[in-house]
Coordinates of C-alpha atoms in Angstrom, one line a residue:
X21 CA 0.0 0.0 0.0
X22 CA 2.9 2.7 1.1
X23 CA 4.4 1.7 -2.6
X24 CA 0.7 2.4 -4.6
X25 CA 0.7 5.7 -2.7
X26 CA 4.7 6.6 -3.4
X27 CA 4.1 6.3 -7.2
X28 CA 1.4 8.4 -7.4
X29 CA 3.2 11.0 -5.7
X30 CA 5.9 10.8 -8.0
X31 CA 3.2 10.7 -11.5
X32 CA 1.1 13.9 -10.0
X33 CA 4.6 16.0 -9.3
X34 CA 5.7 15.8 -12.9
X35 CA 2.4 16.9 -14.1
X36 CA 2.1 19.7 -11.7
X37 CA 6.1 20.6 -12.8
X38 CA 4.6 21.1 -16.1
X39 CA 2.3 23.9 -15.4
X40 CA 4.5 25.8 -13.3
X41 CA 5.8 29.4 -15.2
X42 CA 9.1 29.0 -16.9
X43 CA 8.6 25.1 -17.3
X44 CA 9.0 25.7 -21.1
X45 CA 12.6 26.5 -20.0
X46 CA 13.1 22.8 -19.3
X47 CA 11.4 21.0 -22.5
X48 CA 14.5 19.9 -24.7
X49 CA 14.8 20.3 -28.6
X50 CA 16.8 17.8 -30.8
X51 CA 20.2 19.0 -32.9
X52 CA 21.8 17.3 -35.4
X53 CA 25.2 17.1 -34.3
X54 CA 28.4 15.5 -36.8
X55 CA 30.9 13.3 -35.1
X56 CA 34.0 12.9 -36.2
X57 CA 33.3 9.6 -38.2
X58 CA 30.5 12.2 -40.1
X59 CA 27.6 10.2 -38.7
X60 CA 24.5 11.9 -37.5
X61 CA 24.0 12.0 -33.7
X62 CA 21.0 13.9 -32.2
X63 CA 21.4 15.8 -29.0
X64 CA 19.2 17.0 -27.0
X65 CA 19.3 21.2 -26.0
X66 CA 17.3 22.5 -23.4
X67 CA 14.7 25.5 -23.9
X68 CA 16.5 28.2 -22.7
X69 CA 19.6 27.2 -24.5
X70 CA 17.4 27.4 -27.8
X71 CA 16.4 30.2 -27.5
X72 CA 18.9 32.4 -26.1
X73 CA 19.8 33.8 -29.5
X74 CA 16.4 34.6 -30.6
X75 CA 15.6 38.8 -30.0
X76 CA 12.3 39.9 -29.8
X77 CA 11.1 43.6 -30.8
X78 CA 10.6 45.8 -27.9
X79 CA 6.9 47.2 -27.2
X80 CA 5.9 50.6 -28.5
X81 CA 5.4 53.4 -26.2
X82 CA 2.9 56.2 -26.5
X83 CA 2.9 59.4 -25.3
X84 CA 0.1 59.5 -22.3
X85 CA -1.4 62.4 -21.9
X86 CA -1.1 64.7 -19.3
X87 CA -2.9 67.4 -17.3
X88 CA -0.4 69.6 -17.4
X89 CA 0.0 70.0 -21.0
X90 CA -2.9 71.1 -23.5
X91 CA -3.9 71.7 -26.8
X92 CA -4.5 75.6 -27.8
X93 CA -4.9 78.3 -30.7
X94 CA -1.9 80.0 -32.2
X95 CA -1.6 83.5 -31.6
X96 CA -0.3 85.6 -34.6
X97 CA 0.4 89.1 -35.4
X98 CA -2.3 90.7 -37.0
X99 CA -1.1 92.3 -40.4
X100 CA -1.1 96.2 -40.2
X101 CA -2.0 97.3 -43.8
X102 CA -5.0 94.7 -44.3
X103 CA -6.1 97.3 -46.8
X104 CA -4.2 98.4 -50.0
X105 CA -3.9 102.2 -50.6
X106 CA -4.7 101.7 -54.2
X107 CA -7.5 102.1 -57.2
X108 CA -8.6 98.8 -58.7
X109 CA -8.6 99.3 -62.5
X110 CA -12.3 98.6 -63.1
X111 CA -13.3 100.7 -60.6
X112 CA -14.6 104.1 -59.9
X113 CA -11.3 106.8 -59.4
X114 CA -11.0 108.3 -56.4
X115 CA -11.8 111.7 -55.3
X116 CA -8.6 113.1 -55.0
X117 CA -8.4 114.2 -51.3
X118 CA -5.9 117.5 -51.7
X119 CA -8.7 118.8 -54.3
X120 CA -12.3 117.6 -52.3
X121 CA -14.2 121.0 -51.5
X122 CA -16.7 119.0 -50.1
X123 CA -14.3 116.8 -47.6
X124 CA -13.8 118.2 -43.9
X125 CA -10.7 119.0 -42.2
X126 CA -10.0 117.8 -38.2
X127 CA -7.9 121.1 -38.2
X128 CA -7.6 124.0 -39.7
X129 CA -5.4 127.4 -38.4
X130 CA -3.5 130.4 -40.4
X131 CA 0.4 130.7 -38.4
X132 CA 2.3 133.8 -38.9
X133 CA 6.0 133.1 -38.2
X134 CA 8.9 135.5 -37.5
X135 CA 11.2 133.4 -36.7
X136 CA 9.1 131.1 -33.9
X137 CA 8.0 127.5 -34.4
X138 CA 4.8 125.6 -33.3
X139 CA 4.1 122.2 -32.6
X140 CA 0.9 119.7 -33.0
X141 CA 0.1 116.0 -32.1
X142 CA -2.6 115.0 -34.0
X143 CA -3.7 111.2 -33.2
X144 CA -4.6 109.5 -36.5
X145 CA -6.8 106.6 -35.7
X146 CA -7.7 105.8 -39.8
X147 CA -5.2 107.0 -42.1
X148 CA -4.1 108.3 -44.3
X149 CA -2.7 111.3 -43.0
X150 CA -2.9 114.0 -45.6
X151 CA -0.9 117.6 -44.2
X152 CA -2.1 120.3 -46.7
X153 CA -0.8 124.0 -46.4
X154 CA -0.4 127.4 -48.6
X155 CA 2.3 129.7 -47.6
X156 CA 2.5 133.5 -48.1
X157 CA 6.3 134.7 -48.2
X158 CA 7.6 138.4 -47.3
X159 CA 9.5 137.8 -50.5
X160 CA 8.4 135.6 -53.3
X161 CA 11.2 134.6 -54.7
X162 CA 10.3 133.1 -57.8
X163 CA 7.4 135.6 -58.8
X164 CA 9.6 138.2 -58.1
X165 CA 13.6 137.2 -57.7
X166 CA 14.9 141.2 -57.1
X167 CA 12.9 141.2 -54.2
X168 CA 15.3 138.6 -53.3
X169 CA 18.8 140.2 -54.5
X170 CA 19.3 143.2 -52.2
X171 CA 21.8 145.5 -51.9
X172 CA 25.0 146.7 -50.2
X173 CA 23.2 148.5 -48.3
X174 CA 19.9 146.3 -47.2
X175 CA 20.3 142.7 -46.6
X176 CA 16.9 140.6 -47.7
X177 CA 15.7 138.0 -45.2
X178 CA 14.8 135.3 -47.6
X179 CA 11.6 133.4 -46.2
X180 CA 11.5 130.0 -45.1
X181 CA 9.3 127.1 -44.0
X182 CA 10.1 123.5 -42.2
X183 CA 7.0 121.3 -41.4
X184 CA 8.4 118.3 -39.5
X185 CA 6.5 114.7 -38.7
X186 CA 7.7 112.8 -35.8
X187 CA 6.3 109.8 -34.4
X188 CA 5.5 110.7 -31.1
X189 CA 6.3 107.9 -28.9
X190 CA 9.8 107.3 -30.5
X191 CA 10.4 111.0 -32.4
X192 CA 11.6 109.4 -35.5
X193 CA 11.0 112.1 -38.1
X194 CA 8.6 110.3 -40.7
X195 CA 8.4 113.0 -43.2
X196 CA 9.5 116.8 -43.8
X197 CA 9.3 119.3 -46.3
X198 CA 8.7 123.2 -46.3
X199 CA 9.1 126.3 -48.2
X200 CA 12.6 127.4 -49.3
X201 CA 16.1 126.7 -48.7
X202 CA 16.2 123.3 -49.5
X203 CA 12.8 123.1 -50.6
X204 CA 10.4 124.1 -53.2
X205 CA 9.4 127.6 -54.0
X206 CA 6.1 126.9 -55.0
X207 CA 3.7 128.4 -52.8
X208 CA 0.7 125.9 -53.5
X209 CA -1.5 128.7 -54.4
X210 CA 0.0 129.8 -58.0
X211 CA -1.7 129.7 -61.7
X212 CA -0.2 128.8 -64.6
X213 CA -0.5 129.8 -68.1
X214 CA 0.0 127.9 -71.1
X215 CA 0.0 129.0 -74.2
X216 CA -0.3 126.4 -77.5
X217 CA -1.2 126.6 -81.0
X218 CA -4.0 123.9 -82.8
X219 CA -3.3 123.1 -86.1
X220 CA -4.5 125.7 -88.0
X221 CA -2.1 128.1 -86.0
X222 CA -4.7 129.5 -83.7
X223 CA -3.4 130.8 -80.0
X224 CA -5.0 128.5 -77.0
X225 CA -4.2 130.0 -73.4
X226 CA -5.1 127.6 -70.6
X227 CA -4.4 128.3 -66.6
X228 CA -3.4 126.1 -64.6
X229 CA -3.4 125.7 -60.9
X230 CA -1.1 122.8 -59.5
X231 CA -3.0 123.0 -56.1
X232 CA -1.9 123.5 -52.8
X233 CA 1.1 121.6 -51.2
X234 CA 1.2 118.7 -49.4
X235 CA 2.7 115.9 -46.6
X236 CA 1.2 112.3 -47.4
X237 CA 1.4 109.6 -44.8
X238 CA -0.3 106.1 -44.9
X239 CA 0.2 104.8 -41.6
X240 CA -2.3 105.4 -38.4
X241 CA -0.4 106.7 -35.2
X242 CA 0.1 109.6 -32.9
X243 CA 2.4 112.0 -34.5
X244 CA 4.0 115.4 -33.2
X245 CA 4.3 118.4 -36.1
X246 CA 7.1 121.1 -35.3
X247 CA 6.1 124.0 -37.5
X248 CA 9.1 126.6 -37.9
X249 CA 9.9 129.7 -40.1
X250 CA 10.3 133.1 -40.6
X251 CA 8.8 135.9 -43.1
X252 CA 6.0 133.9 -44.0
X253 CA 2.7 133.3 -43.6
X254 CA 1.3 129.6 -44.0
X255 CA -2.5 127.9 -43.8
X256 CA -2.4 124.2 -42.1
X257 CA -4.9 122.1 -42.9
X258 CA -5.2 118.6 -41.3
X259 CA -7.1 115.8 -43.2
X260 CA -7.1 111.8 -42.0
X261 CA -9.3 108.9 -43.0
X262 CA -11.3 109.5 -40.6
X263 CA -12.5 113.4 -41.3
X264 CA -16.2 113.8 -41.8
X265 CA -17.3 114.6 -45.5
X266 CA -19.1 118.2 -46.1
X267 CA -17.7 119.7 -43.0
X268 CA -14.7 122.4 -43.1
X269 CA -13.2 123.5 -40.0
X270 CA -13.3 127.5 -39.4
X271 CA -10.0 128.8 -39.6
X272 CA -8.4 131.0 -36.8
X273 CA -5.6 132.8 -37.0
X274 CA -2.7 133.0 -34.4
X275 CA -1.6 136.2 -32.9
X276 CA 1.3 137.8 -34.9
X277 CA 4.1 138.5 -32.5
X278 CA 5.4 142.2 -32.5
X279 CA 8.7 142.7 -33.6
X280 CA 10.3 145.8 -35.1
X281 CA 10.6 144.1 -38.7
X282 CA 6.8 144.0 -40.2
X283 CA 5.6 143.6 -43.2
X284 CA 5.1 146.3 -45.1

């Protein structure tokens, strides 16, 4: 009886061997192997020598996602000129804004210089920024150029004009241009005449008025004006995108300072 139960001890451990993890580590697989006579002999190689060769690809990762870190819109810069300054060719001109009568001004004043200067921030929230003036010199020198000559005896003050744009917040000077000097000596307020002949030799006199001078920007901003000169009279007018249509400003007119020069 103690023999019976000894066997079956022995039969139920081998199966139970089987089942256990890693028991695939003991099964055995047959090699040929050559002996020296070059007969075939099989031999017998465990599991884990069988296999120790053998690589296996590594499992793929993913990212996992995190609280931390989440998904939003870019921000970009928006573009500052969305809008063109230009006249499609199939469309309607544009009124030219130097010339509208019927277009207002944000500012309008008459400046009398002797040798003073001014200054102006005007805030442009729509541009563009359109500086429009007429000057009125002591001595016109192009009209008239002996006004301009003088003598041994009497020097002539020659009359000038500086209008100067700044940005305001960095005072870069965006654009200048005056009256004089370095400048033109057209007053913005002359008339031209032309004389042609047609073809059959008749005279044709035609006037024409260039218009009134004038400082173009196409930016918006905040920009500082430093008006200077001296023996000259000049009329600022300030026109932006933004100036209401069939309204002109009044004009006022700045004290003249008293000197001993006047005009005569």
């Amino acid at each position: 009886m103690v023999i019976l139960v000894l066997v079956a001890l022995v039969f139920s451990g081998g199966c139970i061997k089987g089942f256990l993890p890693g028991a695939e580590s003991t099964q055995t697989t047959e090699v040929m192997s050559y002996n020296t006579n070059g007969t075939e002999t099989p031999v017998a190689i465990s599991g884990a020598a069988a296999n120790a060769g053998i690589q296996y690809p590594a499992a793929e990762m993913t990212p996992a996602k995190s609280a931390a870190v989440t998904e939003a819109s870019p921000i970009l810069t928006p573009d500052p000129y969305p809008i063109l300054h230009g006249t499609r060719i199939n469309s309607t001109g544009l009124v030219n804004p130097i010339w509208c009568e019927t277009c207002g001004y944000e500012f309008e004043k008459n400046y009398k210089l002797r040798g003073n200067a001014t200054g102006l921030i005007v805030n442009v929230v729509e541009g563009p920024l359109y500086i429009i003036y007429t000057v009125t010199p002591q001595n016109d020198c192009l009209e008239n150029p002996d006004s301009c000559r003088g003598d041994l005896k009497k020097s002539v003050n020659r009359p000038y004009l500086t209008i100067t744009v700044r940005d305001n917040q960095t005072q870069e000077v965006v654009a200048e241009d005056g009256y004089g000097r370095e400048y033109s000596s057209d007053t913005g307020k002359y008339e031209f005449e032309i004389t042609r002949y047609d073809a059959e030799g008749n005279e044709i006199t035609t006037t024409t008025t260039p218009g009134p001078r004038a400082i173009k920007i196409f930016r918006e901003g905040t920009y500082h004006l430093t008006i200077q000169g001296n023996f000259i009279e000049v009329n600022v007018m300030i026109r932006t995108g933004a100036s209401p249509t069939g309204v002109i400003a009044a004009g006022s007119t700045v004290p003249e300072q008293q000197q001993q020069d006047e005009w005569e």
